[in-house]
Amino acid sequence: MQTAIRVVPRIVSCCSSLSKVPRPAQGRIDFFEQEQKLEKLEKEEKTVMANVKFMSGENVPLEMHKVRMVQRVNLLPVEDRLESMKEAGFNTFLLKNRDVFLDMLTDSGVNAMSENQYAAMMQADDSYAGSETFYRLEKVLQDMFGMKYFLPAHQGRACENIISQVLVKPGSVALMNYHFTTTKAHITLKGGTIEEIIGDEGIKINSDALFKGDIDIDKLNEAIARIGGENISFVRVEAGTNLVGGQPVSMKNIREVSQICRNAGIRTVYDASLLADNLYFIKVRDAAYKRTDIKDIIREIASFFDIVYFSARKLGSARGGGILTSSDELFYKMRELVPLFEGFLTYGGMSVREMEALTVGLQETLDIDVISQTPIFVEALCGELIKKGVPVVTPPGGLGCHVDARQFCSHVPQTQYPAGALNAALFIASGVRAMERGTLSEQRNDDGSERLAEMELIRLAVPKRVFTLSQIKYTADRLAWLYKNRELIGGLEFTEEPKVLRFFFGRLKPADDWAENLAAQFRKDFGDSL
Ligand code: F0G
């Protein structure tokens, strides 16, 4: 049946322009808002349920935006890519961006911003204290999360520093579905330790579980009984669990975890950095939320936590971060630290322009067309790779496509960093920069021995609305070539190994001359192609 196209009201770009939107007379406001909400839900259901069908039956991730500003990228010849990799110490963090063709290192701070975000940056209120920009941001966040207080910080790890300073005592344990590198570093810096209590499905490369980020409730109960509530600094739930492949956490799990923690008097912390992807998966994978407004989902999630924090380099597609709480006690304790580490309370290390972009970006997170873009592109990339036999984490999550380096490079021992090696090899073969998420990203044990990672992954991040489908196909093609030639990839060893967060600026070298052999094979197979 043909349905009439209805004009869906767009999300208002910034609070100051709210006053300019014609509003109905007072008595009709409820009806007007109700209508708006229903139209939005109908539209979301269509996007989520049907997407856009192609006659061929092919599942194409169709862009719900058009590109109006572009940046030129360079694809160097394979010999130059090899040279760049050597100069970067076989660490993709140390590559110069001018040598990178497709930057899939991360989605952090590199999502495409909307025209409304850029427009909002132009009307920022520059002021050290009491900036109108801050109050706009605070209001949007309080409304979205239904929480009382907001503290700004310059990025996600700055929030982790403040939270750890307040909640972590030496010898305490923080329980979490899975650690994130910076989270763990801040907790251990304060003398605490972490324990991961993710469900067993979460660390399987291939699983049918739809919410692989869920905490295992038995493990949670067992850990509380063993460690004692008073020795647990907090229980942390990470949305879109980064290091296991951007895997979502279900509402049911959050509800159960929160109940157990509240009964045991244990604080709960939610890392909402990857909330956007997680919201999309709650909408599409949990039938109970198919017709729930995205804002209502966010508020329900937030109601289960004492503290919510986020990296605005991810959530809201801008740069910055912040902490929300409704607890007076926690707010006053954390507030003291903001001017000390971040900046005055009305900017917390963020520029006013970024805060304006964030305010709009957060509101755009309520739009299913915006939050679906990364997950459907990740699904497309994973799909291409699966077709070519390349081992990837399934079901596809948010954030990026995760390739299983342990299977890919089964001949490289874990102590020689198979994920790091595959990551370097991918750059040489394609100019695509991905990120190692395996043993290289771990911290050594206290006795100096290697802590072997549970998963050896490389992450091909798909920042929001940045890459086209042909670029996704190129990436899959080069990875498939690499898979065919995987025996050529060898191990890596450190030449320079920093003690903390070694993956950021550590330098390595190949165990033998495998990198040269790989480049030579590429030239042989691809002729004069870049
Ligand atoms: N929590 C999660 C889940 C993250 O993914 C990140 C950052 C942080 C906290 C820290 O936030 O970078 O603003 O200080 N993840 C980036 C990434 C670095 O590439 O995945 P930040």
Coordinates of C-alpha atoms and ligand atoms in Angstrom, one line a residue:
M1 CA 0.0 0.0 0.0
Q2 CA 1.3 3.5 -0.9
T3 CA 1.5 5.7 2.1
A4 CA 1.5 9.5 1.8
I5 CA 4.9 11.0 2.6
R6 CA 4.7 13.0 5.8
V7 CA 7.0 15.8 6.7
V8 CA 8.8 14.7 9.8
P9 CA 9.8 17.7 12.0
R10 CA 13.6 17.9 12.0
I11 CA 15.5 17.9 15.3
V12 CA 15.9 21.6 16.2
S13 CA 19.5 22.5 15.6
C14 CA 20.2 24.5 18.7
C15 CA 18.4 25.7 21.8
S16 CA 18.6 29.4 21.0
S17 CA 16.7 28.8 17.8
L18 CA 13.9 27.0 19.7
S19 CA 12.2 30.3 20.3
K20 CA 12.0 31.0 16.5
V21 CA 10.1 27.8 15.8
P22 CA 6.4 28.6 15.4
R23 CA 4.6 26.8 18.2
P24 CA 0.9 25.9 18.5
A25 CA -1.4 27.6 21.0
Q26 CA -1.0 26.5 24.6
G27 CA -4.0 24.1 24.7
R28 CA -2.7 22.2 21.7
I29 CA 0.9 21.6 22.9
D30 CA 0.3 18.1 24.2
F31 CA -1.4 17.0 21.1
F32 CA 1.3 18.6 18.9
E33 CA 4.1 16.9 20.8
Q34 CA 2.2 13.6 20.8
E35 CA 1.8 13.8 17.0
Q36 CA 5.5 14.6 16.6
K37 CA 6.5 11.7 18.7
L38 CA 4.2 9.3 16.9
E39 CA 5.5 10.4 13.5
K40 CA 9.1 9.9 14.7
L41 CA 8.3 6.4 16.0
E42 CA 6.6 5.5 12.8
K43 CA 9.6 6.7 10.8
E44 CA 12.1 4.9 13.1
E45 CA 10.2 1.7 12.8
K46 CA 10.3 1.9 9.0
T47 CA 14.0 2.6 9.0
V48 CA 14.7 -0.1 11.4
M49 CA 12.3 -2.7 10.1
A50 CA 12.4 -2.3 6.4
N51 CA 15.4 -0.1 5.6
V52 CA 15.3 0.4 1.9
K53 CA 14.7 -2.7 -0.3
F54 CA 16.7 -3.1 -3.5
M55 CA 15.1 -5.0 -6.4
S56 CA 18.1 -7.3 -6.5
G57 CA 17.5 -8.2 -2.9
E58 CA 21.0 -7.0 -2.0
N59 CA 21.3 -5.6 1.5
V60 CA 22.8 -2.1 0.8
P61 CA 23.6 0.3 3.6
L62 CA 22.0 3.4 2.0
E63 CA 23.3 6.7 3.2
M64 CA 20.7 9.0 4.7
H65 CA 22.7 12.1 4.1
K66 CA 24.6 13.7 1.2
V67 CA 28.2 14.8 1.2
R68 CA 28.7 18.6 0.9
M69 CA 32.4 19.0 1.9
V70 CA 35.2 16.6 1.1
Q71 CA 38.8 16.1 2.1
R72 CA 41.4 14.7 -0.4
V73 CA 43.1 11.5 0.6
N74 CA 46.3 10.0 -0.8
L75 CA 47.0 6.4 -1.7
L76 CA 50.8 5.9 -1.7
P77 CA 52.4 3.1 -3.8
V78 CA 53.1 -0.1 -1.8
E79 CA 56.8 0.6 -1.6
D80 CA 56.2 4.0 0.1
R81 CA 53.6 2.4 2.4
L82 CA 56.2 0.0 3.5
E83 CA 58.6 2.9 4.2
S84 CA 56.0 4.8 6.2
M85 CA 55.3 1.7 8.3
K86 CA 59.0 1.3 9.0
E87 CA 59.2 5.0 10.0
A88 CA 56.2 4.5 12.3
G89 CA 57.9 1.6 14.1
F90 CA 55.2 -0.8 12.9
N91 CA 52.7 1.0 15.1
T92 CA 49.7 2.5 13.2
F93 CA 49.3 5.2 15.9
L94 CA 52.7 6.6 14.8
L95 CA 51.8 6.9 11.1
K96 CA 51.4 10.4 9.6
N97 CA 47.9 11.0 8.4
R98 CA 49.2 12.3 5.1
D99 CA 50.5 8.8 4.4
V100 CA 47.1 7.2 5.2
F101 CA 44.5 6.4 2.6
L102 CA 41.5 5.4 4.7
D103 CA 41.8 6.2 8.4
M104 CA 40.0 3.5 10.2
L105 CA 42.0 3.8 13.3
T106 CA 39.1 5.1 15.4
D107 CA 35.8 6.9 15.3
S108 CA 37.1 9.1 18.1
G109 CA 36.8 12.8 17.2
V110 CA 36.6 12.0 13.5
N111 CA 32.9 11.4 12.9
A112 CA 31.5 13.6 10.1
M113 CA 29.6 16.5 11.7
S114 CA 26.3 17.8 10.4
E115 CA 25.7 21.3 8.9
N116 CA 23.7 22.1 12.0
Q117 CA 26.7 21.3 14.2
Y118 CA 28.9 23.6 12.2
A119 CA 26.3 26.3 12.2
A120 CA 26.0 26.1 16.0
M121 CA 29.7 26.5 16.4
M122 CA 29.4 30.0 15.0
Q123 CA 27.2 31.3 17.8
A124 CA 29.2 30.1 20.8
D125 CA 29.3 32.3 23.8
D126 CA 33.0 32.8 24.6
S127 CA 33.4 33.2 28.3
Y128 CA 35.6 31.6 31.0
A129 CA 32.7 31.5 33.5
G130 CA 29.0 31.3 33.1
S131 CA 29.0 30.8 29.3
E132 CA 25.5 30.5 27.8
T133 CA 27.0 27.7 25.6
F134 CA 27.5 25.6 28.7
Y135 CA 24.0 26.1 30.0
R136 CA 22.6 25.0 26.6
L137 CA 24.7 21.9 26.7
E138 CA 23.8 21.2 30.4
K139 CA 20.1 21.5 29.7
V140 CA 20.2 19.1 26.7
L141 CA 22.1 16.5 28.7
Q142 CA 19.9 16.8 31.8
D143 CA 16.9 16.4 29.6
M144 CA 18.3 13.5 27.6
F145 CA 19.5 11.5 30.6
G146 CA 17.0 12.7 33.2
M147 CA 19.9 13.3 35.6
K148 CA 20.4 16.3 37.9
Y149 CA 24.0 17.3 37.5
F150 CA 26.5 17.6 34.6
L151 CA 30.2 18.1 35.0
P152 CA 32.2 18.9 31.8
A153 CA 35.6 17.3 31.0
H154 CA 38.0 17.5 28.1
Q155 CA 37.4 13.9 27.0
G156 CA 36.3 10.5 28.2
R157 CA 39.5 9.5 30.0
A158 CA 39.4 12.7 32.0
C159 CA 36.0 11.6 33.3
E160 CA 37.6 8.3 34.2
N161 CA 40.3 10.1 36.1
I162 CA 37.8 12.1 38.2
I163 CA 35.6 9.1 38.8
S164 CA 38.6 6.9 39.8
Q165 CA 40.0 9.7 42.1
V166 CA 36.6 9.7 44.0
L167 CA 35.7 6.0 44.0
V168 CA 38.8 3.9 43.8
K169 CA 40.6 3.1 47.0
P170 CA 44.0 1.2 47.0
G171 CA 43.2 -2.5 47.0
S172 CA 39.6 -2.1 45.8
V173 CA 38.2 -3.9 42.8
A174 CA 36.2 -2.5 40.0
L175 CA 33.9 -5.0 38.3
M176 CA 32.9 -4.4 34.7
N177 CA 31.6 -6.2 31.6
Y178 CA 35.0 -5.5 29.9
H179 CA 37.8 -3.0 30.5
F180 CA 38.7 -0.1 28.2
T181 CA 42.4 0.7 28.0
T182 CA 42.2 4.2 29.6
T183 CA 39.6 3.1 32.2
K184 CA 41.8 0.3 33.4
A185 CA 44.9 2.6 33.4
H186 CA 43.2 5.2 35.7
I187 CA 41.9 2.5 38.1
T188 CA 45.2 0.8 38.4
L189 CA 47.0 4.2 38.8
K190 CA 44.8 4.8 41.9
G191 CA 45.9 1.4 43.3
G192 CA 42.7 -0.5 42.3
T193 CA 42.3 -3.5 40.1
I194 CA 39.7 -4.5 37.6
E195 CA 37.8 -7.8 37.1
E196 CA 35.9 -8.6 33.9
I197 CA 32.6 -10.3 34.3
I198 CA 31.3 -10.4 30.8
G199 CA 29.2 -13.4 29.7
D200 CA 31.2 -16.2 28.0
E201 CA 29.5 -15.4 24.7
G202 CA 31.0 -12.0 24.8
I203 CA 34.5 -13.3 24.2
K204 CA 33.6 -15.8 21.6
I205 CA 34.6 -14.6 18.1
N206 CA 31.4 -16.0 16.6
S207 CA 28.2 -16.2 18.6
D208 CA 24.4 -16.0 18.1
A209 CA 24.1 -13.8 21.2
L210 CA 22.6 -10.5 20.2
F211 CA 23.9 -8.6 23.3
K212 CA 27.5 -9.9 23.7
G213 CA 28.4 -7.0 26.0
D214 CA 26.1 -8.3 28.8
I215 CA 27.5 -9.0 32.2
D216 CA 27.2 -12.6 33.4
I217 CA 24.8 -12.3 36.4
D218 CA 26.3 -15.5 38.1
K219 CA 29.8 -14.1 37.8
L220 CA 28.6 -10.8 39.3
N221 CA 27.0 -12.5 42.3
E222 CA 30.0 -14.7 42.8
A223 CA 32.4 -11.7 42.6
I224 CA 30.4 -9.8 45.2
A225 CA 30.3 -12.7 47.6
R226 CA 34.0 -13.3 47.2
I227 CA 35.3 -9.8 47.2
G228 CA 32.7 -8.2 49.5
G229 CA 30.6 -5.2 48.5
E230 CA 32.8 -2.8 50.6
N231 CA 35.9 -3.7 48.6
I232 CA 34.2 -3.1 45.3
S233 CA 34.8 0.5 44.1
F234 CA 32.0 0.3 41.5
V235 CA 30.4 -1.9 38.9
R236 CA 30.9 -0.4 35.4
V237 CA 28.9 -1.2 32.4
E238 CA 30.3 -0.1 29.1
A239 CA 27.8 0.6 26.3
G240 CA 28.8 -0.9 22.9
T241 CA 31.7 -2.8 24.6
N242 CA 34.7 -1.6 22.7
L243 CA 37.4 -4.2 23.1
V244 CA 35.2 -7.2 22.4
G245 CA 34.1 -5.8 19.1
G246 CA 31.7 -2.9 19.8
Q247 CA 29.1 -5.3 21.2
P248 CA 25.9 -4.0 22.8
V249 CA 24.5 -4.5 26.3
S250 CA 20.8 -5.3 26.7
M251 CA 18.3 -3.3 28.8
K252 CA 17.4 -6.5 30.7
N253 CA 21.0 -7.0 31.7
I254 CA 21.4 -3.4 32.9
R255 CA 18.2 -3.7 34.9
E256 CA 19.4 -6.9 36.6
V257 CA 22.9 -5.6 37.3
S258 CA 21.6 -2.4 38.8
Q259 CA 19.2 -4.2 41.1
I260 CA 21.9 -6.5 42.4
C261 CA 24.3 -3.6 43.0
R262 CA 21.7 -1.4 44.7
N263 CA 20.7 -4.3 47.0
A264 CA 24.4 -4.7 47.8
G265 CA 25.1 -1.0 48.2
I266 CA 27.6 -0.9 45.3
R267 CA 27.9 2.1 43.1
T268 CA 27.1 1.7 39.4
V269 CA 28.9 3.6 36.6
Y270 CA 27.8 3.6 32.9
D271 CA 30.3 4.4 30.2
A272 CA 28.0 5.9 27.5
S273 CA 30.8 6.7 25.0
L274 CA 29.4 4.2 22.5
L275 CA 25.8 4.7 23.5
A276 CA 24.6 5.7 20.0
D277 CA 25.4 2.3 18.5
N278 CA 24.0 0.5 21.6
L279 CA 20.7 2.4 21.2
Y280 CA 20.4 1.3 17.6
F281 CA 20.9 -2.3 18.7
I282 CA 18.4 -2.1 21.5
K283 CA 15.9 -0.7 18.9
V284 CA 16.6 -3.5 16.3
R285 CA 17.4 -6.5 18.4
D286 CA 15.0 -6.1 21.4
A287 CA 11.4 -6.4 20.3
A288 CA 10.3 -4.8 23.6
Y289 CA 11.9 -1.5 22.5
K290 CA 10.9 -1.4 18.8
R291 CA 8.3 1.3 19.5
T292 CA 10.0 3.0 22.3
D293 CA 11.2 6.6 21.7
I294 CA 15.0 6.8 21.7
K295 CA 15.0 9.4 24.4
D296 CA 12.9 7.2 26.7
I297 CA 15.4 4.4 26.2
I298 CA 18.3 6.7 27.2
R299 CA 16.4 7.8 30.3
E300 CA 15.6 4.3 31.3
I301 CA 19.2 3.2 31.0
A302 CA 20.4 6.3 33.0
S303 CA 17.9 5.6 35.8
F304 CA 19.8 2.4 36.6
F305 CA 23.2 4.2 37.3
D306 CA 24.7 6.4 39.9
I307 CA 27.1 7.9 37.4
V308 CA 27.0 8.2 33.6
Y309 CA 30.0 9.4 31.7
F310 CA 31.0 9.7 28.1
S311 CA 33.6 10.7 25.6
A312 CA 32.0 13.3 23.3
R313 CA 34.7 12.4 20.8
K314 CA 32.2 9.5 20.2
L315 CA 28.8 10.3 21.6
G316 CA 27.6 13.5 20.0
S317 CA 30.2 13.4 17.2
A318 CA 32.2 16.3 18.6
R319 CA 35.1 16.5 21.0
G320 CA 35.0 16.7 24.8
G321 CA 33.3 14.7 27.5
G322 CA 31.3 14.8 30.7
I323 CA 29.9 13.2 33.8
L324 CA 26.3 13.0 34.9
T325 CA 24.9 12.1 38.3
S326 CA 21.8 12.7 40.4
S327 CA 23.7 12.1 43.6
D328 CA 24.4 15.2 45.6
E329 CA 27.3 13.5 47.4
L330 CA 29.0 12.3 44.3
F331 CA 28.5 15.5 42.5
Y332 CA 30.1 17.6 45.2
K333 CA 33.1 15.2 45.5
M334 CA 33.7 15.1 41.7
R335 CA 33.0 18.8 41.3
E336 CA 36.1 19.7 43.3
L337 CA 38.3 17.9 40.8
V338 CA 37.0 19.5 37.6
P339 CA 38.7 23.0 38.0
L340 CA 41.9 21.2 39.2
F341 CA 42.3 18.8 36.2
E342 CA 40.0 20.2 33.5
G343 CA 39.1 23.8 33.7
F344 CA 36.3 25.9 35.2
L345 CA 33.0 24.3 35.7
T346 CA 31.3 25.9 32.7
Y347 CA 33.8 24.5 30.2
G348 CA 35.9 21.7 31.7
G349 CA 38.6 21.9 29.1
M350 CA 36.2 22.0 26.1
S351 CA 36.2 24.9 23.7
V352 CA 32.8 26.7 23.5
R353 CA 32.6 25.9 19.8
E354 CA 33.0 22.2 20.5
M355 CA 30.3 22.4 23.2
E356 CA 27.9 24.0 20.8
A357 CA 28.6 21.2 18.2
L358 CA 28.1 18.7 21.0
T359 CA 24.8 20.1 22.1
V360 CA 23.5 19.7 18.5
G361 CA 25.3 16.3 18.0
L362 CA 23.6 14.9 21.1
Q363 CA 20.2 15.9 19.9
E364 CA 21.0 14.2 16.6
T365 CA 21.7 11.0 18.5
L366 CA 17.9 10.8 19.0
D367 CA 17.5 10.4 15.2
I368 CA 17.5 6.7 14.0
D369 CA 18.9 7.7 10.6
V370 CA 21.9 9.2 12.3
I371 CA 22.6 6.3 14.7
S372 CA 22.0 3.6 12.2
Q373 CA 24.7 4.7 9.8
T374 CA 27.7 3.2 11.5
P375 CA 26.1 -0.2 12.4
I376 CA 24.8 -0.8 8.9
F377 CA 28.1 0.1 7.3
V378 CA 29.9 -2.2 9.8
E379 CA 27.5 -4.9 8.8
A380 CA 28.2 -4.3 5.2
L381 CA 32.0 -4.5 5.7
C382 CA 31.7 -7.7 7.8
G383 CA 29.4 -9.2 5.2
E384 CA 31.9 -8.6 2.4
L385 CA 34.7 -10.1 4.5
I386 CA 32.6 -13.2 5.5
K387 CA 31.9 -13.8 1.8
K388 CA 35.6 -13.8 1.2
G389 CA 36.3 -16.2 4.1
V390 CA 38.0 -13.7 6.3
P391 CA 37.4 -14.4 10.0
V392 CA 35.5 -11.5 11.7
V393 CA 33.7 -11.1 15.0
T394 CA 30.0 -11.9 14.6
P395 CA 27.3 -10.7 15.0
P396 CA 28.7 -7.4 13.7
G397 CA 28.7 -4.8 16.4
G398 CA 28.9 -1.0 16.3
L399 CA 32.1 1.1 16.1
G400 CA 33.9 -1.0 13.5
C401 CA 34.5 -4.3 11.9
H402 CA 36.7 -6.6 14.0
V403 CA 39.0 -9.1 12.3
D404 CA 40.1 -12.1 14.3
A405 CA 43.9 -12.0 14.0
R406 CA 44.4 -15.2 16.0
Q407 CA 42.7 -17.2 13.2
F408 CA 44.0 -15.0 10.4
C409 CA 47.6 -15.3 11.6
S410 CA 47.4 -18.6 13.5
H411 CA 51.1 -19.2 12.7
V412 CA 52.2 -16.1 14.6
P413 CA 52.6 -16.7 18.4
Q414 CA 50.7 -14.4 20.7
T415 CA 54.0 -13.2 22.2
Q416 CA 54.8 -11.8 18.8
Y417 CA 51.6 -9.8 18.6
P418 CA 49.6 -11.4 15.7
A419 CA 47.0 -8.5 15.8
G420 CA 49.8 -5.9 15.7
A421 CA 51.4 -7.8 12.8
L422 CA 48.2 -8.1 10.8
N423 CA 47.5 -4.4 11.4
A424 CA 50.9 -3.4 10.0
A425 CA 50.5 -5.8 7.1
L426 CA 47.0 -4.3 6.3
F427 CA 48.5 -0.9 6.0
I428 CA 51.3 -2.1 3.7
A429 CA 48.7 -3.9 1.5
S430 CA 46.2 -1.1 1.4
G431 CA 47.0 2.2 3.0
V432 CA 44.1 1.5 5.4
R433 CA 45.0 2.4 9.0
A434 CA 43.3 0.1 11.6
M435 CA 43.9 -0.4 15.3
E436 CA 45.4 -3.3 17.1
R437 CA 43.1 -4.6 19.9
G438 CA 45.0 -7.6 21.4
T439 CA 48.1 -8.4 23.5
L440 CA 49.9 -5.2 22.3
S441 CA 47.1 -3.1 23.8
E442 CA 47.4 -4.9 27.2
Q443 CA 49.6 -3.8 30.1
R444 CA 52.2 -6.3 31.3
N445 CA 51.6 -8.1 34.6
D446 CA 53.3 -6.7 37.7
D447 CA 56.1 -9.3 37.4
G448 CA 56.9 -8.0 33.8
S449 CA 55.4 -11.0 32.0
E450 CA 53.1 -10.6 29.1
R451 CA 49.4 -10.5 29.8
L452 CA 48.1 -12.4 26.8
A453 CA 44.8 -10.9 25.5
E454 CA 41.7 -13.0 25.4
M455 CA 41.1 -11.8 21.9
E456 CA 43.5 -10.8 19.2
L457 CA 41.6 -8.4 17.0
I458 CA 42.2 -5.6 14.5
R459 CA 39.5 -3.0 14.5
L460 CA 38.5 -1.3 11.3
A461 CA 36.6 1.6 12.7
V462 CA 33.8 3.1 10.7
P463 CA 33.4 6.7 11.8
K464 CA 29.9 8.0 11.3
R465 CA 29.1 9.1 7.8
V466 CA 32.8 9.3 6.7
F467 CA 33.4 6.5 4.2
T468 CA 31.6 5.5 1.0
L469 CA 30.6 2.0 0.0
S470 CA 33.3 1.8 -2.6
Q471 CA 35.9 2.5 0.1
I472 CA 34.4 -0.2 2.2
K473 CA 34.6 -2.6 -0.7
Y474 CA 38.3 -1.6 -1.4
T475 CA 39.1 -2.4 2.2
A476 CA 37.5 -5.8 2.1
D477 CA 39.2 -6.5 -1.2
R478 CA 42.7 -5.8 0.2
L479 CA 42.0 -7.8 3.4
A480 CA 40.9 -10.7 1.2
W481 CA 44.2 -10.5 -0.7
L482 CA 46.0 -10.4 2.6
Y483 CA 44.1 -13.4 3.8
K484 CA 45.2 -15.4 0.7
N485 CA 48.8 -14.4 1.4
R486 CA 48.6 -14.7 5.2
E487 CA 51.5 -17.1 5.5
L488 CA 53.7 -14.1 4.5
I489 CA 52.9 -12.2 7.6
G490 CA 55.4 -12.7 10.5
G491 CA 55.6 -11.6 14.1
L492 CA 56.7 -8.3 15.7
E493 CA 59.0 -7.4 18.6
F494 CA 59.4 -4.2 20.7
T495 CA 62.3 -2.0 20.1
E496 CA 61.0 0.6 22.5
E497 CA 58.3 -0.3 25.1
P498 CA 56.7 2.4 27.3
K499 CA 55.3 1.2 30.7
V500 CA 51.9 2.8 30.4
L501 CA 49.6 2.5 27.4
R502 CA 52.4 1.1 25.4
F503 CA 50.3 0.6 22.2
F504 CA 50.1 4.4 21.8
F505 CA 53.8 5.2 21.2
G506 CA 55.7 1.9 21.5
R507 CA 58.0 1.1 18.5
L508 CA 58.4 -2.4 17.0
K509 CA 60.2 -4.2 14.3
P510 CA 59.4 -7.3 12.3
A511 CA 60.9 -10.6 13.5
D512 CA 62.4 -11.2 10.0
D513 CA 62.1 -9.6 6.5
W514 CA 58.4 -10.5 6.1
A515 CA 57.3 -7.0 5.5
E516 CA 59.5 -6.6 2.4
N517 CA 58.3 -10.0 1.1
L518 CA 54.7 -8.9 1.5
A519 CA 55.2 -5.7 -0.4
A520 CA 57.0 -7.6 -3.2
Q521 CA 54.1 -10.1 -3.5
F522 CA 51.7 -7.2 -3.7
R523 CA 53.6 -5.7 -6.6
K524 CA 53.7 -9.0 -8.3
D525 CA 50.0 -9.6 -8.0
F526 CA 48.7 -6.1 -8.6
G527 CA 51.2 -4.9 -11.3
D528 CA 51.3 -1.1 -11.4
S529 CA 48.2 -0.6 -9.3
L530 CA 48.4 1.6 -6.3
Ligands
F0G1 N1 35.4 4.6 27.0 C1 35.2 4.0 25.8 C2 34.3 2.9 25.7 C3 36.0 4.4 24.7 O1 35.8 3.8 23.6 C4 36.9 5.5 24.9 C5 37.8 5.9 23.8 C6 37.0 6.1 26.2 C7 36.2 5.6 27.2 C8 38.0 7.2 26.4 O2 37.5 8.4 25.8 O3 39.3 8.9 24.1 O4 37.6 10.6 24.9 O5 39.4 9.9 26.4 N2 38.0 5.3 22.8 C9 38.8 5.6 21.7 C10 38.8 4.5 20.6 C11 40.2 6.1 22.0 O6 39.5 4.7 19.7 O7 38.1 3.5 20.7 P1 38.5 9.5 25.2

